[in-house]
């Protein structure tokens, strides 16, 4: 990638915010053996900020170092809290766009969890595309109305049928996100009634809440509302709605084709100003957060406390890798059975089912996303663990 200009707006005046790492190249690629987990290569993040459009991205991102095969697993649908979010999103899209009997296409659909939910609740057809799709690996099959292809992108014939195009948590993985937006725009062609739904992590949440565990090599981009709307509008899509979702952690955009409308002056100057201020303070705040958690974990270990980390997604994997010198968590807990029994890249910590904690209960459970704290407490109580539950963030 061209390291000297912004990947969203092409402006040349970038600010290097910080260098971060080394972190494992893949956070969501869990390994079958501890040796394989230790052998996962690592990379460094050079976080750059574009004051023109408010975008943040990893200037040293190299997509050739990443691969998304069938071992790549990001589903959060095993969490009741996440599932509730997904159901509410599906219901909102169904109600707003009258999807009954229509066709939804999802680019980067993972194992098809969201598409299945949408089609079941909305009575629509679903066509999913994802290179990491592993057909019925865990014996769960998709509903009849849903089919998933391991092709990365839909062919034109699929676009021609699409009433809704969904693309969740894909744009941030791409070195050239405008290419995907352009492909979607080309695919929709002159069907102005087709709606596109994009969802990405919200960089402002990471900056505000010090979600430093969200800085992962797999993410090239960290979108703000300003940079996401700029990307979509420049790609010929008209943004009808762009809101924060999932407790502010995500950005959700609904857009539709527009006939080469000239881009309006960006009304989001308030977002740009807030982003610039947060970016300025971020490096020092990040270091302070890292130090606080390393000290806390060192103290717990010294006191002989047994620590479990809850959540083997990006945040948990990054957390154990960054504080690994101080903490020896005897396991990372995850509700997703596709993750259990596997090992975390870098530290090679084993991924456990919650029930596995019963034999040697932890003294402390560190929850990687505060939005899940209530359900973790409930699960800890149900299993009779008697552990102290604390959240990162
Ligand atoms: Zn820019």
Short mmCIF file of C-alpha atoms and ligand atoms in Angstrom, two decimals:
data_model
loop_
_atom_site.label_atom_id
_atom_site.label_comp_id
_atom_site.label_asym_id
_atom_site.label_seq_id
_atom_site.Cartn_x
_atom_site.Cartn_y
_atom_site.Cartn_z
CA UNK A 1 0.00 0.00 0.00
CA UNK A 2 1.03 3.60 -0.50
CA UNK A 3 2.18 4.58 2.97
CA UNK A 4 2.32 8.29 2.32
CA UNK A 5 -1.32 9.17 1.75
CA UNK A 6 -4.69 8.50 3.36
CA UNK A 7 -6.37 5.29 2.15
CA UNK A 8 -9.80 6.96 2.32
CA UNK A 9 -9.34 10.50 0.97
CA UNK A 10 -5.80 10.40 -0.46
CA UNK A 11 -4.67 13.43 1.56
CA UNK A 12 -0.92 13.51 2.06
CA UNK A 13 -0.74 15.22 5.45
CA UNK A 14 -0.79 12.23 7.78
CA UNK A 15 0.16 12.19 11.44
CA UNK A 16 1.87 9.15 12.93
CA UNK A 17 -0.01 8.53 16.17
CA UNK A 18 1.95 5.62 17.62
CA UNK A 19 3.72 2.36 17.01
CA UNK A 20 2.19 -0.61 18.76
CA UNK A 21 3.18 -4.23 19.19
CA UNK A 22 4.47 -6.69 18.26
CA UNK A 23 1.05 -8.36 18.08
CA UNK A 24 0.10 -11.67 16.42
CA UNK A 25 -0.82 -11.26 12.76
CA UNK A 26 -4.01 -13.20 13.32
CA UNK A 27 -6.17 -12.80 16.41
CA UNK A 28 -9.10 -14.80 15.18
CA UNK A 29 -7.20 -17.75 13.86
CA UNK A 30 -7.17 -20.23 16.72
CA UNK A 31 -4.74 -23.10 16.41
CA UNK A 32 -5.11 -26.83 16.95
CA UNK A 33 -1.85 -27.19 18.92
CA UNK A 34 0.10 -25.02 21.35
CA UNK A 35 3.22 -25.27 19.18
CA UNK A 36 1.36 -24.00 16.13
CA UNK A 37 -0.07 -21.16 18.24
CA UNK A 38 3.40 -20.09 19.40
CA UNK A 39 4.65 -20.12 15.80
CA UNK A 40 2.11 -17.55 14.54
CA UNK A 41 4.15 -14.60 13.21
CA UNK A 42 3.71 -11.14 14.65
CA UNK A 43 3.61 -7.66 13.19
CA UNK A 44 3.77 -4.04 14.24
CA UNK A 45 1.03 -1.45 13.96
CA UNK A 46 1.97 2.06 12.83
CA UNK A 47 -1.21 3.97 13.49
CA UNK A 48 -1.58 7.02 11.22
CA UNK A 49 -4.25 9.72 11.44
CA UNK A 50 -5.63 11.78 8.57
CA UNK A 51 -6.88 15.15 9.88
CA UNK A 52 -8.66 15.79 6.56
CA UNK A 53 -11.22 12.98 6.77
CA UNK A 54 -10.73 11.73 10.35
CA UNK A 55 -9.52 8.29 9.33
CA UNK A 56 -7.03 6.15 11.26
CA UNK A 57 -5.14 3.27 9.69
CA UNK A 58 -2.12 1.02 10.08
CA UNK A 59 0.49 2.45 7.75
CA UNK A 60 2.59 -0.72 7.89
CA UNK A 61 -0.34 -3.04 7.09
CA UNK A 62 0.59 -5.74 4.60
CA UNK A 63 -2.43 -7.73 3.38
CA UNK A 64 -0.14 -10.34 1.82
CA UNK A 65 0.79 -11.47 5.35
CA UNK A 66 -2.81 -12.39 6.19
CA UNK A 67 -5.00 -15.22 5.06
CA UNK A 68 -8.60 -15.97 5.93
CA UNK A 69 -9.20 -19.69 5.64
CA UNK A 70 -11.68 -22.03 7.25
CA UNK A 71 -9.88 -21.83 10.63
CA UNK A 72 -10.69 -18.14 10.83
CA UNK A 73 -13.50 -17.74 13.36
CA UNK A 74 -15.13 -14.53 14.50
CA UNK A 75 -18.70 -15.48 15.36
CA UNK A 76 -20.06 -13.82 18.48
CA UNK A 77 -23.50 -15.33 18.08
CA UNK A 78 -22.99 -17.66 21.06
CA UNK A 79 -23.21 -14.69 23.40
CA UNK A 80 -26.82 -13.90 24.42
CA UNK A 81 -26.00 -10.18 24.54
CA UNK A 82 -24.54 -10.20 21.03
CA UNK A 83 -27.38 -12.33 19.74
CA UNK A 84 -29.88 -9.81 21.07
CA UNK A 85 -28.03 -7.08 19.19
CA UNK A 86 -28.05 -9.14 15.98
CA UNK A 87 -31.78 -9.88 16.34
CA UNK A 88 -32.59 -6.20 16.86
CA UNK A 89 -30.50 -5.26 13.82
CA UNK A 90 -32.19 -7.94 11.68
CA UNK A 91 -35.66 -6.81 12.81
CA UNK A 92 -34.82 -3.17 12.07
CA UNK A 93 -33.62 -3.99 8.54
CA UNK A 94 -36.64 -6.24 7.91
CA UNK A 95 -39.09 -3.58 9.07
CA UNK A 96 -37.43 -0.68 7.30
CA UNK A 97 -36.90 -2.37 3.94
CA UNK A 98 -39.81 -4.84 3.86
CA UNK A 99 -37.59 -7.85 3.18
CA UNK A 100 -40.25 -10.58 3.16
CA UNK A 101 -39.86 -12.56 -0.06
CA UNK A 102 -36.82 -10.52 -1.06
CA UNK A 103 -33.13 -11.35 -1.41
CA UNK A 104 -30.35 -10.33 0.97
CA UNK A 105 -26.72 -10.73 -0.09
CA UNK A 106 -23.95 -10.66 2.52
CA UNK A 107 -20.30 -10.07 1.65
CA UNK A 108 -17.98 -11.49 4.33
CA UNK A 109 -20.77 -13.46 6.03
CA UNK A 110 -18.47 -15.69 8.12
CA UNK A 111 -20.37 -18.85 8.96
CA UNK A 112 -23.65 -17.28 7.85
CA UNK A 113 -24.98 -16.69 11.38
CA UNK A 114 -26.40 -13.23 10.73
CA UNK A 115 -27.80 -14.11 7.32
CA UNK A 116 -29.56 -17.15 8.79
CA UNK A 117 -31.06 -15.00 11.54
CA UNK A 118 -32.22 -12.37 9.06
CA UNK A 119 -33.81 -14.89 6.71
CA UNK A 120 -35.52 -16.82 9.50
CA UNK A 121 -37.05 -13.70 11.00
CA UNK A 122 -37.71 -11.89 7.73
CA UNK A 123 -38.88 -14.67 5.44
CA UNK A 124 -36.30 -13.71 2.83
CA UNK A 125 -33.65 -15.50 0.76
CA UNK A 126 -29.99 -15.15 1.73
CA UNK A 127 -26.87 -15.50 -0.38
CA UNK A 128 -23.60 -15.27 1.54
CA UNK A 129 -19.99 -14.97 0.42
CA UNK A 130 -16.95 -15.71 2.56
CA UNK A 131 -13.62 -17.39 1.93
CA UNK A 132 -13.45 -18.54 5.54
CA UNK A 133 -16.81 -20.35 5.37
CA UNK A 134 -16.48 -23.88 6.71
CA UNK A 135 -19.54 -25.82 5.61
CA UNK A 136 -21.34 -27.30 8.62
CA UNK A 137 -18.05 -27.82 10.47
CA UNK A 138 -19.84 -28.08 13.77
CA UNK A 139 -22.84 -29.97 12.50
CA UNK A 140 -25.01 -26.86 12.48
CA UNK A 141 -26.66 -26.43 9.14
CA UNK A 142 -28.00 -23.26 7.61
CA UNK A 143 -31.71 -22.81 6.96
CA UNK A 144 -32.93 -23.76 3.50
CA UNK A 145 -33.36 -20.14 2.48
CA UNK A 146 -29.66 -19.45 2.97
CA UNK A 147 -26.72 -20.55 0.88
CA UNK A 148 -23.09 -19.56 1.35
CA UNK A 149 -20.32 -19.59 -1.23
CA UNK A 150 -16.59 -19.61 -0.50
CA UNK A 151 -16.09 -17.06 -3.26
CA UNK A 152 -14.97 -13.70 -1.88
CA UNK A 153 -17.35 -11.60 -3.97
CA UNK A 154 -20.80 -12.03 -5.49
CA UNK A 155 -21.06 -12.43 -9.28
CA UNK A 156 -23.14 -9.91 -11.23
CA UNK A 157 -26.09 -12.30 -11.44
CA UNK A 158 -26.31 -12.22 -7.63
CA UNK A 159 -26.12 -8.43 -7.47
CA UNK A 160 -28.95 -8.34 -10.04
CA UNK A 161 -31.19 -10.15 -7.54
CA UNK A 162 -30.10 -8.27 -4.42
CA UNK A 163 -32.58 -6.10 -2.57
CA UNK A 164 -30.23 -5.63 0.37
CA UNK A 165 -26.43 -5.93 0.36
CA UNK A 166 -24.88 -6.45 3.80
CA UNK A 167 -21.22 -6.01 4.60
CA UNK A 168 -20.39 -6.26 8.29
CA UNK A 169 -16.87 -5.99 9.70
CA UNK A 170 -15.09 -6.36 6.36
CA UNK A 171 -14.05 -2.85 5.29
CA UNK A 172 -11.63 -2.47 8.20
CA UNK A 173 -9.65 -5.52 7.01
CA UNK A 174 -8.87 -4.06 3.59
CA UNK A 175 -5.84 -2.05 2.47
CA UNK A 176 -7.96 -0.57 -0.32
CA UNK A 177 -11.48 -0.27 1.13
CA UNK A 178 -12.66 1.97 -1.71
CA UNK A 179 -12.23 -0.98 -4.12
CA UNK A 180 -14.90 -2.95 -2.28
CA UNK A 181 -17.26 0.02 -2.15
CA UNK A 182 -16.71 0.58 -5.89
CA UNK A 183 -17.38 -3.12 -6.61
CA UNK A 184 -20.65 -3.00 -4.65
CA UNK A 185 -21.66 0.22 -6.39
CA UNK A 186 -20.86 -1.29 -9.83
CA UNK A 187 -22.71 -4.48 -8.92
CA UNK A 188 -25.89 -2.62 -7.95
CA UNK A 189 -25.73 -0.66 -11.19
CA UNK A 190 -28.91 1.23 -11.99
CA UNK A 191 -31.13 -0.34 -9.34
CA UNK A 192 -31.53 2.65 -7.05
CA UNK A 193 -33.92 0.82 -4.72
CA UNK A 194 -31.17 -1.56 -3.55
CA UNK A 195 -29.95 -0.77 -0.05
CA UNK A 196 -26.45 -1.37 1.31
CA UNK A 197 -25.74 -1.90 5.01
CA UNK A 198 -22.17 -1.47 6.21
CA UNK A 199 -20.98 -2.05 9.77
CA UNK A 200 -17.48 -1.45 11.16
CA UNK A 201 -15.89 -0.95 14.59
CA UNK A 202 -16.16 2.66 15.78
CA UNK A 203 -12.71 4.24 16.14
CA UNK A 204 -14.08 6.98 18.38
CA UNK A 205 -15.18 4.35 20.87
CA UNK A 206 -11.66 2.88 20.88
CA UNK A 207 -10.16 6.33 21.39
CA UNK A 208 -12.67 7.48 24.02
CA UNK A 209 -12.88 4.28 26.03
CA UNK A 210 -9.21 3.33 25.58
CA UNK A 211 -10.09 0.12 23.81
CA UNK A 212 -6.41 -0.46 23.15
CA UNK A 213 -7.07 -4.19 22.81
CA UNK A 214 -8.99 -3.32 19.62
CA UNK A 215 -5.75 -2.40 17.86
CA UNK A 216 -5.07 -5.58 15.91
CA UNK A 217 -3.01 -6.37 12.86
CA UNK A 218 -6.01 -7.79 10.98
CA UNK A 219 -7.57 -4.32 10.98
CA UNK A 220 -5.97 -1.94 8.53
CA UNK A 221 -8.60 0.73 9.17
CA UNK A 222 -10.21 2.37 12.17
CA UNK A 223 -13.21 4.28 10.83
CA UNK A 224 -14.84 7.33 12.34
CA UNK A 225 -18.31 8.45 11.23
CA UNK A 226 -16.56 11.13 9.18
CA UNK A 227 -14.19 8.79 7.34
CA UNK A 228 -16.82 6.09 6.75
CA UNK A 229 -19.29 8.54 5.23
CA UNK A 230 -16.48 10.00 3.10
CA UNK A 231 -15.55 6.53 1.81
CA UNK A 232 -19.14 5.64 0.92
CA UNK A 233 -20.03 8.99 -0.66
CA UNK A 234 -16.83 9.03 -2.71
CA UNK A 235 -17.76 5.52 -3.89
CA UNK A 236 -21.06 6.78 -5.30
CA UNK A 237 -23.32 5.76 -2.41
CA UNK A 238 -25.64 8.16 -0.68
CA UNK A 239 -25.62 7.69 3.10
CA UNK A 240 -29.17 7.70 4.43
CA UNK A 241 -28.22 6.94 8.01
CA UNK A 242 -24.99 6.56 9.97
CA UNK A 243 -25.29 5.82 13.67
CA UNK A 244 -23.36 4.30 16.55
CA UNK A 245 -24.55 0.82 17.54
CA UNK A 246 -23.82 -1.95 20.08
CA UNK A 247 -23.23 0.44 22.96
CA UNK A 248 -21.23 2.78 20.71
CA UNK A 249 -18.73 0.07 19.71
CA UNK A 250 -19.87 -0.13 16.07
CA UNK A 251 -20.78 2.28 13.28
CA UNK A 252 -23.81 1.29 11.22
CA UNK A 253 -24.38 2.89 7.83
CA UNK A 254 -27.30 2.49 5.46
CA UNK A 255 -26.70 3.74 1.95
CA UNK A 256 -28.12 3.55 -1.54
CA UNK A 257 -26.84 4.34 -5.02
CA UNK A 258 -26.82 7.89 -6.09
CA UNK A 259 -26.37 9.26 -9.58
CA UNK A 260 -22.98 10.93 -9.25
CA UNK A 261 -24.29 13.50 -6.83
CA UNK A 262 -21.53 15.95 -5.96
CA UNK A 263 -20.22 15.31 -2.47
CA UNK A 264 -21.67 17.72 0.03
CA UNK A 265 -19.42 19.64 2.37
CA UNK A 266 -18.77 17.33 5.30
CA UNK A 267 -21.12 18.28 8.12
CA UNK A 268 -19.15 16.27 10.62
CA UNK A 269 -16.62 18.89 11.66
CA UNK A 270 -17.52 18.20 15.29
CA UNK A 271 -16.47 14.57 14.82
CA UNK A 272 -13.21 15.65 13.17
CA UNK A 273 -12.39 18.01 16.03
CA UNK A 274 -13.20 15.40 18.70
CA UNK A 275 -11.18 12.76 16.85
CA UNK A 276 -8.13 15.02 16.52
CA UNK A 277 -8.21 15.84 20.24
CA UNK A 278 -8.58 12.18 21.25
CA UNK A 279 -5.82 11.13 18.84
CA UNK A 280 -3.46 13.66 20.43
CA UNK A 281 -4.05 12.26 23.91
CA UNK A 282 -4.15 8.59 22.87
CA UNK A 283 -0.46 7.51 23.02
CA UNK A 284 0.03 8.63 26.62
CA UNK A 285 -3.34 7.21 27.70
CA UNK A 286 -2.55 3.92 25.96
CA UNK A 287 0.77 3.58 27.79
CA UNK A 288 -0.89 4.37 31.11
CA UNK A 289 -3.59 1.74 30.50
CA UNK A 290 -1.04 -0.90 29.54
CA UNK A 291 1.00 -0.12 32.65
CA UNK A 292 -2.08 -0.27 34.90
CA UNK A 293 -3.08 -3.72 33.63
CA UNK A 294 0.46 -5.09 33.70
CA UNK A 295 0.84 -3.95 37.31
CA UNK A 296 -2.55 -5.33 38.34
CA UNK A 297 -1.86 -8.68 36.68
CA UNK A 298 1.63 -8.88 38.19
CA UNK A 299 0.12 -8.22 41.64
CA UNK A 300 -2.51 -10.92 41.15
CA UNK A 301 0.10 -13.46 40.05
CA UNK A 302 2.36 -12.57 42.97
CA UNK A 303 -0.53 -13.04 45.36
CA UNK A 304 -1.06 -16.52 43.95
CA UNK A 305 -4.40 -15.62 42.40
CA UNK A 306 -5.65 -17.75 39.56
CA UNK A 307 -6.77 -15.57 36.65
CA UNK A 308 -9.02 -16.46 33.75
CA UNK A 309 -9.66 -14.18 30.80
CA UNK A 310 -13.18 -14.24 29.30
CA UNK A 311 -13.44 -13.77 25.53
CA UNK A 312 -11.10 -15.37 22.98
CA UNK A 313 -11.76 -12.76 20.30
CA UNK A 314 -9.45 -9.98 19.17
CA UNK A 315 -9.53 -8.20 22.51
CA UNK A 316 -8.70 -11.26 24.62
CA UNK A 317 -5.94 -12.42 22.31
CA UNK A 318 -4.35 -8.96 22.23
CA UNK A 319 -4.70 -8.58 26.00
CA UNK A 320 -2.94 -11.83 26.91
CA UNK A 321 -0.21 -11.14 24.38
CA UNK A 322 0.46 -7.65 25.75
CA UNK A 323 0.35 -8.51 29.43
CA UNK A 324 1.69 -12.05 29.06
CA UNK A 325 4.91 -11.30 30.95
CA UNK A 326 2.91 -10.54 34.07
CA UNK A 327 0.04 -12.95 33.84
CA UNK A 328 -0.22 -16.63 33.22
CA UNK A 329 -3.91 -17.06 32.66
CA UNK A 330 -4.59 -20.73 32.83
CA UNK A 331 -7.13 -20.30 30.12
CA UNK A 332 -9.24 -18.03 28.00
CA UNK A 333 -12.92 -18.78 28.24
CA UNK A 334 -15.19 -18.53 25.24
CA UNK A 335 -18.81 -19.51 24.65
CA UNK A 336 -18.15 -20.38 21.00
CA UNK A 337 -17.72 -24.18 20.77
CA UNK A 338 -15.78 -23.72 17.53
CA UNK A 339 -13.06 -22.02 19.58
CA UNK A 340 -12.96 -24.35 22.57
CA UNK A 341 -10.06 -26.83 22.67
CA UNK A 342 -7.94 -24.59 20.45
CA UNK A 343 -5.01 -22.32 21.32
CA UNK A 344 -4.49 -18.56 21.20
CA UNK A 345 -1.86 -17.26 18.73
CA UNK A 346 1.29 -16.00 20.44
CA UNK A 347 0.86 -17.07 24.07
CA UNK A 348 -0.71 -20.44 23.18
CA UNK A 349 -3.23 -20.10 26.03
CA UNK A 350 -5.89 -22.82 25.76
CA UNK A 351 -9.50 -21.83 24.99
CA UNK A 352 -11.91 -23.35 27.50
CA UNK A 353 -15.64 -23.82 27.77
CA UNK A 354 -17.10 -22.06 30.85
CA UNK A 355 -17.89 -25.41 32.49
CA UNK A 356 -14.19 -26.35 32.36
CA UNK A 357 -13.52 -23.73 35.05
CA UNK A 358 -15.42 -25.78 37.64
CA UNK A 359 -12.58 -28.23 38.30
CA UNK A 360 -10.15 -25.46 39.31
CA UNK A 361 -12.20 -22.28 39.76
CA UNK A 362 -10.42 -18.99 39.04
CA UNK A 363 -10.08 -16.31 41.73
CA UNK A 364 -10.46 -13.54 39.19
CA UNK A 365 -12.20 -13.40 35.80
CA UNK A 366 -11.16 -10.55 33.52
CA UNK A 367 -13.95 -9.80 31.02
CA UNK A 368 -12.60 -8.43 27.77
CA UNK A 369 -15.69 -6.45 26.76
CA UNK A 370 -17.70 -4.65 29.48
CA UNK A 371 -20.87 -5.14 27.42
CA UNK A 372 -20.70 -8.86 28.34
CA UNK A 373 -20.01 -8.37 32.07
CA UNK A 374 -23.60 -9.04 33.17
CA UNK A 375 -23.85 -12.32 31.28
CA UNK A 376 -20.40 -13.42 32.53
CA UNK A 377 -21.42 -12.72 36.15
CA UNK A 378 -24.59 -14.72 35.60
CA UNK A 379 -22.63 -17.63 34.12
CA UNK A 380 -20.03 -17.49 36.89
CA UNK A 381 -22.81 -17.62 39.51
CA UNK A 382 -24.56 -20.45 37.69
CA UNK A 383 -21.36 -22.49 37.70
CA UNK A 384 -20.72 -21.63 41.36
CA UNK A 385 -17.23 -20.29 40.65
CA UNK A 386 -17.24 -17.59 43.33
CA UNK A 387 -14.76 -15.57 41.28
CA UNK A 388 -14.28 -11.82 41.35
CA UNK A 389 -15.41 -10.50 37.95
CA UNK A 390 -13.78 -7.38 36.52
CA UNK A 391 -13.96 -5.75 33.11
CA UNK A 392 -11.26 -4.33 30.92
CA UNK A 393 -12.10 -0.90 29.56
ZN1 LIG B 1 -8.17 10.98 4.82
#
